[in-house]
Amino acid sequence: MPSLYIDGAWTEGAGQPAAFDVINPFDQSVVRTVDQAGERDVHAAVSAARAAFTGGEWPGRSAVERGALLTRVAELLVRDKESIARTETLDTGKTLAESRIDVDDVVAVFRYYAALAGQDAGRVVDTGNPTVLSRISYEPVGVCALITPWNYPLLQLSWKVAPALAAGNTVVIKPSEVTPLSSIKLVALLEEAGAPRGVVNLLLGDGPSAGAPLVSHPGVDMVSFTGGLATGQAIIRASADTVKKLAVELGGKNPNIVFDDVDLDTAVDYALTAVFLHSGQVCSAGARLILHDAIHDEFVAELAARAERIRLGNGLDPDSEVGPLVSAAHLAKVEAYVASAVDEGARLLTGGHRPDDPALAKGFFYRPTVFTECRRDMRVIREETFGPILTVERFTDEARAVELGNDTEYGLAGAVWTNDIGRAHRVSAALRHGTVWINDYHPYVPGAEWGGFKRSGNGRELGPTGLAEYREAKHIWHNTAPAPMRWFKG
Ligand code: NAD
């Protein structure tokens, strides 16, 4: 079965470069071989999206009608939930429980944008002149390239494709080459739901073969990208010549700040989930635990004891709490960060190695790892490890906690734990991060904006702003009583 989708048809593409294997990170078996797009396919997909946009059938439909298609997709996702969740687990290694939650979240995102699509068509502007009608209309940007990472393949795609289509754009999707399978399924559902020819296109392949030619293609009006900082920087540079509209969601190095007035059992529980969910492969992972001195020793002892009990295993096994890392290359990167932390003098409290269980030997597993006595200049504190590595720093007063929490080039997310309401709101206001949780970690809702300050990105996904990213505001000025103004007297 061909796996590229261009101009309303499934295709193998031009066949250059060759197809590639998608690997199950649990045992390195091949889940599926898929087609790889090259420059000719990129051009074909962008041309199809351009023709569909210019033809006007999709942008010309009412927003409510476009929303109806999104509702239909949500229904199909519910119908196929189990098979899609299974695919996501085979592809990413995450547990089936997590994959099911991802599908539920994706359904909620489609429903949210289905409802929002027709709610706000623009506004009338006061000109002070009753014979002039001045109004703002919201129009689609055009052809949008949607480029996604491997950690939440289906979820990240839904945050882009649902608002992009709701706004009337046509799209070319390029998922991560590491985890493309759920994106293939979603595109099949968009087709089944009735997306017109050319409105949705799918290219598979890596950055150099498929991503880079898409970003530099003059037929693309907007790039919405989620991924790493270095790739984001390359995309910003590559899009400069053609002055594309950009939305970039990049990495994070997220502080989880705990004061000494909280219930330790609960705070330890959340600190574990904050960082070790999905083996730490979460952009908003609470990888920097910033602890009040008074609770530090008791907290880290309990944390390490519980981290040692986390059950690693096959994502399809209901007893597994955490799956493997996504690839051999990513495992090597995580191992290198652990080595650097040890070299730079951090104290390894637990983990720091692959599991001993022979049943996990073929998978890219790594034990949950905790370092104490970390300093701000260490690589493991400054850089996004994107793995199951927790670093611990300590503070004695609020100002220092905030200073540490903001001492990062990133600004995606963070949390503060305290029962002092005033302090909770002072600290959450002072943290320069796009999301701040108070006495919680990780929850998000489709109606609330998501995105980063500083080098965590530009733009927002979700919420009304997540729709606005895919719209141009056009000012239409209508003089209903034109008469000569005689600026030039002759
Ligand atoms: P990545 O940057 O390696 O790849 C992301 C995507 O970009 C992939 O589809 C890849 O093929 C493509 N790509 C690579 N080079 C390209 C190029 N030159 N031009 C165009 N496309 C190119 O990221 P990843 O390793 O897949 O994902 C992990 C990263 O994603 C982490 O840094 C994580 O923090 C980030 N992330 C951020 C958010 C967020 O909401 N801010 C969410 C999830 C993941």
mmCIF file of C-alpha atoms in Angstrom, residues 238-454:
data_model
loop_
_atom_site.group_PDB
_atom_site.id
_atom_site.type_symbol
_atom_site.label_atom_id
_atom_site.label_comp_id
_atom_site.label_asym_id
_atom_site.label_seq_id
_atom_site.Cartn_x
_atom_site.Cartn_y
_atom_site.Cartn_z
ATOM 1 C CA ALA A 238 15.561 28.696 5.263
ATOM 2 C CA SER A 239 12.196 30.432 5.175
ATOM 3 C CA ALA A 240 13.724 33.916 5.098
ATOM 4 C CA ASP A 241 14.177 34.165 1.316
ATOM 5 C CA THR A 242 10.508 33.592 0.631
ATOM 6 C CA VAL A 243 9.326 35.452 3.772
ATOM 7 C CA LYS A 244 7.014 32.711 4.946
ATOM 8 C CA LYS A 245 4.712 33.024 7.893
ATOM 9 C CA LEU A 246 6.174 30.881 10.673
ATOM 10 C CA ALA A 247 4.974 29.201 13.832
ATOM 11 C CA VAL A 248 7.713 27.266 15.637
ATOM 12 C CA GLU A 249 7.310 25.185 18.785
ATOM 13 C CA LEU A 250 10.728 24.123 20.036
ATOM 14 C CA GLY A 251 12.283 22.519 23.070
ATOM 15 C CA GLY A 252 12.059 23.131 26.785
ATOM 16 C CA LYS A 253 14.122 22.876 29.960
ATOM 17 C CA ASN A 254 11.339 23.051 32.424
ATOM 18 C CA PRO A 255 11.625 23.827 36.144
ATOM 19 C CA ASN A 256 9.472 22.100 38.736
ATOM 20 C CA ILE A 257 9.815 24.253 41.874
ATOM 21 C CA VAL A 258 8.752 22.779 45.215
ATOM 22 C CA PHE A 259 8.483 24.866 48.404
ATOM 23 C CA ASP A 260 8.646 23.356 51.880
ATOM 24 C CA ASP A 261 4.944 23.765 52.758
ATOM 25 C CA VAL A 262 3.477 21.060 50.504
ATOM 26 C CA ASP A 263 2.378 17.482 51.050
ATOM 27 C CA LEU A 264 5.543 15.552 50.194
ATOM 28 C CA ASP A 265 3.809 12.356 49.125
ATOM 29 C CA THR A 266 1.820 14.237 46.475
ATOM 30 C CA ALA A 267 4.683 16.436 45.329
ATOM 31 C CA VAL A 268 7.025 13.440 44.949
ATOM 32 C CA ASP A 269 4.342 11.593 43.004
ATOM 33 C CA TYR A 270 3.922 14.488 40.562
ATOM 34 C CA ALA A 271 7.672 15.105 40.302
ATOM 35 C CA LEU A 272 8.053 11.526 39.033
ATOM 36 C CA THR A 273 5.321 11.901 36.411
ATOM 37 C CA ALA A 274 6.591 15.334 35.455
ATOM 38 C CA VAL A 275 9.899 13.925 34.255
ATOM 39 C CA PHE A 276 9.551 10.182 33.675
ATOM 40 C CA LEU A 277 6.280 10.093 31.722
ATOM 41 C CA HIS A 278 7.076 8.709 28.244
ATOM 42 C CA SER A 279 10.702 8.277 29.393
ATOM 43 C CA GLY A 280 11.149 12.034 29.575
ATOM 44 C CA GLN A 281 10.518 12.442 25.853
ATOM 45 C CA VAL A 282 8.099 15.277 26.465
ATOM 46 C CA CYS A 283 8.845 18.888 25.495
ATOM 47 C CA SER A 284 7.346 20.117 28.767
ATOM 48 C CA ALA A 285 9.008 17.432 30.949
ATOM 49 C CA GLY A 286 9.784 18.697 34.446
ATOM 50 C CA ALA A 287 13.442 17.778 34.081
ATOM 51 C CA ARG A 288 14.778 20.353 36.555
ATOM 52 C CA LEU A 289 13.525 19.745 40.075
ATOM 53 C CA ILE A 290 14.193 22.847 42.176
ATOM 54 C CA LEU A 291 13.732 21.964 45.852
ATOM 55 C CA HIS A 292 13.560 23.993 49.030
ATOM 56 C CA ASP A 293 16.533 23.176 51.234
ATOM 57 C CA ALA A 294 14.364 22.137 54.178
ATOM 58 C CA ILE A 295 12.764 19.223 52.299
ATOM 59 C CA HIS A 296 15.621 18.356 49.938
ATOM 60 C CA ASP A 297 17.049 15.258 51.600
ATOM 61 C CA GLU A 298 13.761 13.584 52.478
ATOM 62 C CA PHE A 299 12.306 14.442 49.051
ATOM 63 C CA VAL A 300 15.158 13.044 46.962
ATOM 64 C CA ALA A 301 15.420 9.869 49.042
ATOM 65 C CA GLU A 302 11.729 9.117 48.502
ATOM 66 C CA LEU A 303 11.920 10.118 44.849
ATOM 67 C CA ALA A 304 14.851 7.806 44.151
ATOM 68 C CA ALA A 305 13.160 4.909 45.943
ATOM 69 C CA ARG A 306 10.031 5.314 43.831
ATOM 70 C CA ALA A 307 12.022 5.852 40.605
ATOM 71 C CA GLU A 308 13.689 2.492 41.194
ATOM 72 C CA ARG A 309 10.276 0.812 41.278
ATOM 73 C CA ILE A 310 9.138 2.185 37.885
ATOM 74 C CA ARG A 311 8.368 -0.774 35.641
ATOM 75 C CA LEU A 312 9.880 -0.586 32.160
ATOM 76 C CA GLY A 313 8.470 -2.817 29.449
ATOM 77 C CA ASN A 314 6.690 -3.364 26.163
ATOM 78 C CA GLY A 315 4.158 -0.581 25.645
ATOM 79 C CA LEU A 316 1.585 -3.224 24.661
ATOM 80 C CA ASP A 317 1.924 -4.959 28.042
ATOM 81 C CA PRO A 318 -0.603 -3.435 30.488
ATOM 82 C CA ASP A 319 1.886 -3.906 33.363
ATOM 83 C CA SER A 320 4.461 -1.599 31.765
ATOM 84 C CA GLU A 321 4.623 1.899 33.190
ATOM 85 C CA VAL A 322 7.224 3.280 30.789
ATOM 86 C CA GLY A 323 8.321 2.131 27.343
ATOM 87 C CA PRO A 324 11.670 2.437 25.607
ATOM 88 C CA LEU A 325 13.295 5.524 24.142
ATOM 89 C CA VAL A 326 12.398 6.058 20.522
ATOM 90 C CA SER A 327 15.618 5.059 18.765
ATOM 91 C CA ALA A 328 19.193 3.862 19.145
ATOM 92 C CA ALA A 329 20.434 7.340 18.240
ATOM 93 C CA HIS A 330 18.313 8.931 20.942
ATOM 94 C CA LEU A 331 19.448 6.362 23.537
ATOM 95 C CA ALA A 332 23.073 7.203 22.691
ATOM 96 C CA LYS A 333 22.297 10.910 23.181
ATOM 97 C CA VAL A 334 20.772 10.255 26.616
ATOM 98 C CA GLU A 335 23.751 8.097 27.633
ATOM 99 C CA ALA A 336 26.092 10.910 26.593
ATOM 100 C CA TYR A 337 24.201 13.388 28.808
ATOM 101 C CA VAL A 338 24.492 11.041 31.780
ATOM 102 C CA ALA A 339 28.240 10.689 31.167
ATOM 103 C CA SER A 340 28.616 14.470 30.930
ATOM 104 C CA ALA A 341 26.753 14.977 34.217
ATOM 105 C CA VAL A 342 29.019 12.477 35.976
ATOM 106 C CA ASP A 343 32.109 14.132 34.444
ATOM 107 C CA GLU A 344 30.954 17.559 35.561
ATOM 108 C CA GLY A 345 30.515 16.427 39.159
ATOM 109 C CA ALA A 346 26.779 15.769 39.598
ATOM 110 C CA ARG A 347 25.930 13.046 42.123
ATOM 111 C CA LEU A 348 24.174 10.039 40.577
ATOM 112 C CA LEU A 349 21.450 8.999 43.010
ATOM 113 C CA THR A 350 19.769 6.290 40.959
ATOM 114 C CA GLY A 351 19.663 4.963 37.402
ATOM 115 C CA GLY A 352 22.425 5.955 35.012
ATOM 116 C CA HIS A 353 22.319 2.697 33.094
ATOM 117 C CA ARG A 354 20.230 0.501 30.819
ATOM 118 C CA PRO A 355 18.015 -2.112 32.553
ATOM 119 C CA ASP A 356 19.520 -5.541 33.302
ATOM 120 C CA ASP A 357 16.359 -7.481 32.348
ATOM 121 C CA PRO A 358 17.258 -9.684 29.334
ATOM 122 C CA ALA A 359 13.645 -9.388 28.090
ATOM 123 C CA LEU A 360 14.343 -5.701 27.397
ATOM 124 C CA ALA A 361 17.747 -6.195 25.788
ATOM 125 C CA LYS A 362 16.619 -5.474 22.231
ATOM 126 C CA GLY A 363 14.719 -2.323 23.193
ATOM 127 C CA PHE A 364 16.132 1.176 23.591
ATOM 128 C CA PHE A 365 15.417 1.234 27.332
ATOM 129 C CA TYR A 366 17.071 3.436 29.948
ATOM 130 C CA ARG A 367 16.492 3.427 33.712
ATOM 131 C CA PRO A 368 14.964 6.536 35.306
ATOM 132 C CA THR A 369 17.949 8.570 36.458
ATOM 133 C CA VAL A 370 18.273 11.188 39.219
ATOM 134 C CA PHE A 371 21.218 13.543 39.769
ATOM 135 C CA THR A 372 21.625 15.749 42.846
ATOM 136 C CA GLU A 373 24.196 18.466 43.554
ATOM 137 C CA CYS A 374 23.714 19.917 40.108
ATOM 138 C CA ARG A 375 25.161 23.304 39.132
ATOM 139 C CA ARG A 376 23.799 25.812 36.681
ATOM 140 C CA ASP A 377 26.827 25.546 34.386
ATOM 141 C CA MET A 378 26.440 21.792 33.750
ATOM 142 C CA ARG A 379 25.317 20.676 30.283
ATOM 143 C CA VAL A 380 22.670 18.447 31.853
ATOM 144 C CA ILE A 381 21.116 21.556 33.451
ATOM 145 C CA ARG A 382 21.359 23.807 30.410
ATOM 146 C CA GLU A 383 20.454 21.509 27.503
ATOM 147 C CA GLU A 384 17.304 19.572 26.749
ATOM 148 C CA THR A 385 18.179 15.881 27.285
ATOM 149 C CA PHE A 386 14.726 14.682 26.240
ATOM 150 C CA GLY A 387 15.290 11.518 28.261
ATOM 151 C CA PRO A 388 14.587 10.005 31.718
ATOM 152 C CA ILE A 389 17.066 12.266 33.508
ATOM 153 C CA LEU A 390 16.044 14.383 36.496
ATOM 154 C CA THR A 391 18.432 16.975 37.900
ATOM 155 C CA VAL A 392 17.959 18.452 41.371
ATOM 156 C CA GLU A 393 18.922 21.976 42.451
ATOM 157 C CA ARG A 394 18.127 23.664 45.764
ATOM 158 C CA PHE A 395 17.078 27.054 47.107
ATOM 159 C CA THR A 396 16.250 28.745 50.397
ATOM 160 C CA ASP A 397 14.220 31.808 49.385
ATOM 161 C CA GLU A 398 11.563 32.649 46.827
ATOM 162 C CA ALA A 399 13.697 35.062 44.805
ATOM 163 C CA ARG A 400 16.342 32.413 44.282
ATOM 164 C CA ALA A 401 13.711 29.843 43.268
ATOM 165 C CA VAL A 402 12.429 32.215 40.577
ATOM 166 C CA GLU A 403 15.950 33.071 39.454
ATOM 167 C CA LEU A 404 16.768 29.372 39.000
ATOM 168 C CA GLY A 405 13.447 28.703 37.286
ATOM 169 C CA ASN A 406 14.158 31.414 34.728
ATOM 170 C CA ASP A 407 17.815 30.572 34.274
ATOM 171 C CA THR A 408 17.377 28.837 30.937
ATOM 172 C CA GLU A 409 17.386 29.869 27.298
ATOM 173 C CA TYR A 410 14.078 28.042 26.952
ATOM 174 C CA GLY A 411 10.666 29.107 28.252
ATOM 175 C CA LEU A 412 8.105 26.429 27.513
ATOM 176 C CA ALA A 413 6.608 25.277 30.811
ATOM 177 C CA GLY A 414 7.158 24.956 34.533
ATOM 178 C CA ALA A 415 5.426 24.358 37.839
ATOM 179 C CA VAL A 416 5.363 25.744 41.330
ATOM 180 C CA TRP A 417 4.282 23.733 44.375
ATOM 181 C CA THR A 418 3.207 25.655 47.465
ATOM 182 C CA ASN A 419 0.160 26.062 49.689
ATOM 183 C CA ASP A 420 0.809 29.789 50.110
ATOM 184 C CA ILE A 421 -1.624 31.319 47.601
ATOM 185 C CA GLY A 422 0.151 34.655 47.400
ATOM 186 C CA ARG A 423 3.472 32.983 46.737
ATOM 187 C CA ALA A 424 1.900 30.677 44.138
ATOM 188 C CA HIS A 425 0.690 33.675 42.143
ATOM 189 C CA ARG A 426 3.847 35.750 42.609
ATOM 190 C CA VAL A 427 6.029 32.902 41.377
ATOM 191 C CA SER A 428 3.760 31.925 38.487
ATOM 192 C CA ALA A 429 3.725 35.563 37.340
ATOM 193 C CA ALA A 430 7.513 35.815 37.578
ATOM 194 C CA LEU A 431 8.281 32.627 35.640
ATOM 195 C CA ARG A 432 9.075 33.361 31.973
ATOM 196 C CA HIS A 433 7.453 30.220 30.578
ATOM 197 C CA GLY A 434 4.446 29.757 28.303
ATOM 198 C CA THR A 435 2.610 27.428 30.703
ATOM 199 C CA VAL A 436 2.850 27.450 34.501
ATOM 200 C CA TRP A 437 1.127 24.837 36.623
ATOM 201 C CA ILE A 438 0.392 25.500 40.284
ATOM 202 C CA ASN A 439 0.317 22.307 42.356
ATOM 203 C CA ASP A 440 0.031 20.164 39.254
ATOM 204 C CA TYR A 441 2.085 19.044 36.261
ATOM 205 C CA HIS A 442 1.354 18.274 32.584
ATOM 206 C CA PRO A 443 -2.383 18.888 32.095
ATOM 207 C CA TYR A 444 -3.476 20.941 29.124
ATOM 208 C CA VAL A 445 -6.825 21.611 27.442
ATOM 209 C CA PRO A 446 -7.548 22.434 23.785
ATOM 210 C CA GLY A 447 -9.010 25.817 24.776
ATOM 211 C CA ALA A 448 -5.814 27.057 26.470
ATOM 212 C CA GLU A 449 -2.876 28.366 24.427
ATOM 213 C CA TRP A 450 0.331 26.341 24.366
ATOM 214 C CA GLY A 451 3.755 27.616 23.359
ATOM 215 C CA GLY A 452 7.042 29.042 24.422
ATOM 216 C CA PHE A 453 8.790 32.184 25.552
ATOM 217 C CA LYS A 454 12.384 32.792 24.524
#
